[in-house]
Tab-separated table of C-alpha atoms in Angstrom:
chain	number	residue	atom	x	y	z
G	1	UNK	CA	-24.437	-1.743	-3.381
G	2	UNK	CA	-23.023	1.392	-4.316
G	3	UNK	CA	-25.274	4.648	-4.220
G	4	UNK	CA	-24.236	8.341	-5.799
G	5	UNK	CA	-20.651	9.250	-4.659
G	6	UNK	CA	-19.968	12.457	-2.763
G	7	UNK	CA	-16.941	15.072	-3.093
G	8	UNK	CA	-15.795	15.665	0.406
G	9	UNK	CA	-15.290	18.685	1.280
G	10	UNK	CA	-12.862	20.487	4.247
G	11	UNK	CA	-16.321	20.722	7.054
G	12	UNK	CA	-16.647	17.049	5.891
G	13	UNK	CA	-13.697	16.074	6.917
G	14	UNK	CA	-13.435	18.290	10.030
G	15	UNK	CA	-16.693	16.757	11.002
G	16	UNK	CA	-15.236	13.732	11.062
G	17	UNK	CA	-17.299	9.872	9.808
G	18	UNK	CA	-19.960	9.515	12.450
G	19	UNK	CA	-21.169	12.988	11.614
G	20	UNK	CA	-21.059	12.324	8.003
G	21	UNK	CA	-22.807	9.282	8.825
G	22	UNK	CA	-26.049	11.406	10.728
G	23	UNK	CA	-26.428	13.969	7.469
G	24	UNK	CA	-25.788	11.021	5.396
G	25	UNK	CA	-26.964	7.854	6.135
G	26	UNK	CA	-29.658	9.015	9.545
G	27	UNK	CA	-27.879	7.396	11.906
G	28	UNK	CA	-24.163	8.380	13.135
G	29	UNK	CA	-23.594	4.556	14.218
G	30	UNK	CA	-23.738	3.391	10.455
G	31	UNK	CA	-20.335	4.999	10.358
G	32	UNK	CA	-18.607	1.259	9.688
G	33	UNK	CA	-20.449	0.779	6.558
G	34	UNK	CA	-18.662	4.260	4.998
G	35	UNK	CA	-15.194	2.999	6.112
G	36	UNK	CA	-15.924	-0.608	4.639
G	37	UNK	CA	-17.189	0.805	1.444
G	38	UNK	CA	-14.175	2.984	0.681
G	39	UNK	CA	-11.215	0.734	2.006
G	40	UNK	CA	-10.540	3.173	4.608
G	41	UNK	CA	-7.813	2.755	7.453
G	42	UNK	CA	-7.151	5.354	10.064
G	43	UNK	CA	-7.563	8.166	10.515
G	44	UNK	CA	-9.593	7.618	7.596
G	45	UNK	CA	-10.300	11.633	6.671
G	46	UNK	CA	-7.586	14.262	6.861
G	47	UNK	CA	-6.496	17.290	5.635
G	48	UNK	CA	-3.187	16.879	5.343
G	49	UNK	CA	-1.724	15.651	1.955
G	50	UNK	CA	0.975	13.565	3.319
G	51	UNK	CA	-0.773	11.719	5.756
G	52	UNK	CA	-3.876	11.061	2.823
G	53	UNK	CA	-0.985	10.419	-0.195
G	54	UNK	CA	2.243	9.777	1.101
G	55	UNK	CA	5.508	11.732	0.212
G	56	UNK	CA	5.064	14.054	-2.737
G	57	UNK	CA	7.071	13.469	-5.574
G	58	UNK	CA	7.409	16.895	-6.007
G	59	UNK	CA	6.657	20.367	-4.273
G	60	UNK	CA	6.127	23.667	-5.332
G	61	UNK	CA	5.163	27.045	-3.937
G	62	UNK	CA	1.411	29.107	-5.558
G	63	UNK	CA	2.457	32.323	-6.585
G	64	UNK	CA	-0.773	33.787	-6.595
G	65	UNK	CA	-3.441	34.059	-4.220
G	66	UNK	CA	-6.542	31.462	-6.613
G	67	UNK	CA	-10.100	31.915	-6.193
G	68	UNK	CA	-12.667	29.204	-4.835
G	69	UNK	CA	-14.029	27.792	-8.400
G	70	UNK	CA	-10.892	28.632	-10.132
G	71	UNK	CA	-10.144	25.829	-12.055
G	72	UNK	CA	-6.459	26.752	-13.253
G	73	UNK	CA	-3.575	29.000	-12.278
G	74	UNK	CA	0.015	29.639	-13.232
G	75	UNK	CA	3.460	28.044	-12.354
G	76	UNK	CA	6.312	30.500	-11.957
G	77	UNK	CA	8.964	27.924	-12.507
G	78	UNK	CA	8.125	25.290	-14.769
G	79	UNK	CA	7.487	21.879	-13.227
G	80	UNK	CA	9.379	19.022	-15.142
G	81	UNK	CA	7.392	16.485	-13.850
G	82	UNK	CA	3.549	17.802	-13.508
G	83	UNK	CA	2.054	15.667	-15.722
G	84	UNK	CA	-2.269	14.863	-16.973
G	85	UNK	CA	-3.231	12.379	-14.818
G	86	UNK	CA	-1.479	13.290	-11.810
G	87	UNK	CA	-2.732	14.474	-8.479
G	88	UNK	CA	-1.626	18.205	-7.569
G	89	UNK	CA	-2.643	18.605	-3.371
G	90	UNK	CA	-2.930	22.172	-2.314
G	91	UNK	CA	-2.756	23.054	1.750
G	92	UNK	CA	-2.506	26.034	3.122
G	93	UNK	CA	-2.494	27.658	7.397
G	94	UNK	CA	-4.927	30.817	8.301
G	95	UNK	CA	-6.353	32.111	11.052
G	96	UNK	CA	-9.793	29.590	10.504
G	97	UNK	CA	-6.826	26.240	10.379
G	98	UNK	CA	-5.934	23.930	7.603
G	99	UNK	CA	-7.300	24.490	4.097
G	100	UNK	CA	-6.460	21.539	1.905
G	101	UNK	CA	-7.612	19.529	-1.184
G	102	UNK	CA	-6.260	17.184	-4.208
G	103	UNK	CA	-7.446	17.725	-7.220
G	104	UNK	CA	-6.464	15.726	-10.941
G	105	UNK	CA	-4.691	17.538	-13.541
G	106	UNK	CA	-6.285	18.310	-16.438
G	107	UNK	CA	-3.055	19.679	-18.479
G	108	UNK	CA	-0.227	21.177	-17.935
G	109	UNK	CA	1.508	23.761	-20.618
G	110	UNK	CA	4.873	24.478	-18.268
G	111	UNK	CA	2.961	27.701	-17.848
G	112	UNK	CA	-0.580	27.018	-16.880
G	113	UNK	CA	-1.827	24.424	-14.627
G	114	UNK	CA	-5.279	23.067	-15.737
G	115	UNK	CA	-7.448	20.734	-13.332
G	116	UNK	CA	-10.048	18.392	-13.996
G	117	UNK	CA	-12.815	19.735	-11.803
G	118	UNK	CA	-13.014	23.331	-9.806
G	119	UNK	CA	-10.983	24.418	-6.767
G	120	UNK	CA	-13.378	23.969	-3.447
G	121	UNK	CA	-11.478	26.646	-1.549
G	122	UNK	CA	-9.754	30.145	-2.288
G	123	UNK	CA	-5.689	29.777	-1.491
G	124	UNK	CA	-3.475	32.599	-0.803
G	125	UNK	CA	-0.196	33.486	-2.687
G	126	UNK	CA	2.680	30.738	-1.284
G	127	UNK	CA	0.229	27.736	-0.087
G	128	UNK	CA	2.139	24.535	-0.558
G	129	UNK	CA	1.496	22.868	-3.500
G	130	UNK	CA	2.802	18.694	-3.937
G	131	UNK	CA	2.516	16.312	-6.550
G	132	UNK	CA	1.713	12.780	-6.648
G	133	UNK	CA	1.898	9.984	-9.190
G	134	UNK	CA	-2.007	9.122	-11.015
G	135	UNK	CA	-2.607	6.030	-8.128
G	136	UNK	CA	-0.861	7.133	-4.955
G	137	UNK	CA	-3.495	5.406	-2.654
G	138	UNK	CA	-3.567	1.368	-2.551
G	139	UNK	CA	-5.838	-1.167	-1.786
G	140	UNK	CA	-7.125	0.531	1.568
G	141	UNK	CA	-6.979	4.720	1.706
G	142	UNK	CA	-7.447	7.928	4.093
G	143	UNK	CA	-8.964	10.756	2.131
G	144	UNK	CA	-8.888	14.110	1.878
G	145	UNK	CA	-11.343	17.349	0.618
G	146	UNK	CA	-11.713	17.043	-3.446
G	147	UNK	CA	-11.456	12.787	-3.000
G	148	UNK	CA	-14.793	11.010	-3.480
G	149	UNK	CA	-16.416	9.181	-1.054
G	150	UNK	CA	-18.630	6.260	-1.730
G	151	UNK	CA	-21.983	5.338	0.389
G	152	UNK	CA	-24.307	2.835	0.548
G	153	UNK	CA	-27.104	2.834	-2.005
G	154	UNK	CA	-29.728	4.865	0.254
G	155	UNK	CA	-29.825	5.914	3.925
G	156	UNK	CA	-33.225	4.241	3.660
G	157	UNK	CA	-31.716	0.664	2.996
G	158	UNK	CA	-28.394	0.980	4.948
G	159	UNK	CA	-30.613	1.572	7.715
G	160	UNK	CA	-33.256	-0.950	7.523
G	161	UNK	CA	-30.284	-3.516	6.954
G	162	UNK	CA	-28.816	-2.690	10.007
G	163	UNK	CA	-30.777	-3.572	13.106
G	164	UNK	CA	-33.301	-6.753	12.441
G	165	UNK	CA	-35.532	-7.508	15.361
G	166	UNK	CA	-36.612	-11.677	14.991
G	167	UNK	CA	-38.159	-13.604	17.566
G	168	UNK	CA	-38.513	-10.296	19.747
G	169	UNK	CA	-34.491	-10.219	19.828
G	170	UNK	CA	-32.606	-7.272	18.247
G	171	UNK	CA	-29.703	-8.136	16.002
G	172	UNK	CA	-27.117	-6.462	14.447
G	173	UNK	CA	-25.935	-6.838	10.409
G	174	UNK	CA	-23.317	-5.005	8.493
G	175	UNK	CA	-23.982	-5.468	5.082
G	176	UNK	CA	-20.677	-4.836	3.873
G	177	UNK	CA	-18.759	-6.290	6.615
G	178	UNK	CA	-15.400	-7.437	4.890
G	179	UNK	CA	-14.769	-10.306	7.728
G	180	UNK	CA	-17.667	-11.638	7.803
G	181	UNK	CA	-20.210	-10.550	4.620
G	182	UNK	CA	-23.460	-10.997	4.397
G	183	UNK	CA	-25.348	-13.552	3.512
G	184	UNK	CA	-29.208	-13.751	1.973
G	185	UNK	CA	-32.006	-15.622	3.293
G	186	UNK	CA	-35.398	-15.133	0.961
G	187	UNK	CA	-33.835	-12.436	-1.098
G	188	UNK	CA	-33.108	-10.018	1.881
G	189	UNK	CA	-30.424	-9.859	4.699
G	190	UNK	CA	-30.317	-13.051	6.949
G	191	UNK	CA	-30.140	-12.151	10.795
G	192	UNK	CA	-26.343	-12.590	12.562
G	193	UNK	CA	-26.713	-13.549	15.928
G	194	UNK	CA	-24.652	-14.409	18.621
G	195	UNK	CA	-21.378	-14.223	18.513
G	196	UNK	CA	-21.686	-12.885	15.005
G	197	UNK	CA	-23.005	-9.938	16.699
G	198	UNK	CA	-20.265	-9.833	19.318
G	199	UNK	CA	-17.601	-9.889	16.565
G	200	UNK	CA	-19.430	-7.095	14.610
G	201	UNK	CA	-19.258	-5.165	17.584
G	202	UNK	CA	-15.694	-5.729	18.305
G	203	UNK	CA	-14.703	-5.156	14.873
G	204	UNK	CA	-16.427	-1.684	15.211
G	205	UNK	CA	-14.390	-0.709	18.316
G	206	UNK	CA	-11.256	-1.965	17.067
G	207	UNK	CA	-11.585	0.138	13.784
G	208	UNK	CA	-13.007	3.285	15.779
G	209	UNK	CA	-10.168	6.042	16.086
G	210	UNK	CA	-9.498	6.759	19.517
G	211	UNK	CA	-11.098	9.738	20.846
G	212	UNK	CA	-13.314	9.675	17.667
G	213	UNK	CA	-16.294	8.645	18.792
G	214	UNK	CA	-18.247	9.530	22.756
């Protein structure tokens, strides 16, 4: 099940899953369970457009330095293409590193660029700005500051249904496993054993960016 979404946010992503995973969830190993919930493939959080989106289908320049919480600013050229619905991705380099993060357009005027929910971060004059279609992310995603990421329906749950001791043995169970799902014995999890377990763990370490995790 699917519990209140969060809006990630650039120390989110910087943090990287297992640490979202600890503020989260409790427990940095329940990391697998955020990257089967969204679809995500490595490196699963960035903050770099092109790497989260693709190519842009279009580029532009800011002209002027926008406020964190702004939730509009102006286009000095007009921008055929910007459309409602699209995604608008802003980045820009300082000092502190990469500041990045997609937002939806609201409307667009030729003149004034309007988003659908507040900047996170403050930009200076010429960050990069790109555009990309209303669904440039398929099936399986990375995502960036601004995107929403889903989580299991409480930390409480995720992490009772993850370690099951029976018969003095301790097991292992991903609930949202997508090779091998779970399956119910007297209306809660049943216990994977064996080389279920050994699978589960494998699948883990496959998945796991290298250099990602101690």
């Amino acid at each position: 099940m699917i519990g209140a979404p969060r809006i990630l946010t650039d120390p989110d992503v910087e943090r990287g899953l297992d640490a979202l995973a600890q503020t989260l969830l409790g427990e940095p190993s329940l990391w697998p369970e955020i990257v089967s919930l969204n679809n995500l493939v490595p490196p699963y959080l960035t903050l770099d457009p092109v790497q989260a989106f693709g190519l842009p289908m279009e580029t532009a320049v800011l002209p002027g330095a926008v406020a964190a919480g702004a939730d509009s600013f102006a286009l000095s050229v007009s921008q055929q293409q910007w459309q409602v619905g699209y995604t608008v991705a802003l980045a820009a380099s300082g000092t502190a590193g990469v500041t990045a993060e997609a937002q939806v357009i609201q409307s667009y005027d030729g003149t004034t660029l309007v988003l659908r929910a507040p900047l996170q971060n403050a930009y200076p004059q010429g960050a990069s700005l790109l555009l990309y279609s209303p669904t440039p992310i398929g099936g399986t995603q990375v995502l960036m500051p601004g995107q929403v990421l889903y989580l299991p329906v409480s930390s409480a749950s995720a992490t009772a249904g993850m370690v099951i001791t029976a018969g003095g043995e301790t097991t292992d169970v991903f609930g949202s496993d997508a090779l091998m799902p779970a399956t119910w014995a007297g209306g809660d999890l049943a216990v994977v054993q064996g080389p279920a377990v050994l699978a589960q763990r494998l699948r883990a370490a496959i998945l796991t960016q290298a250099g990602s995790l101690p």
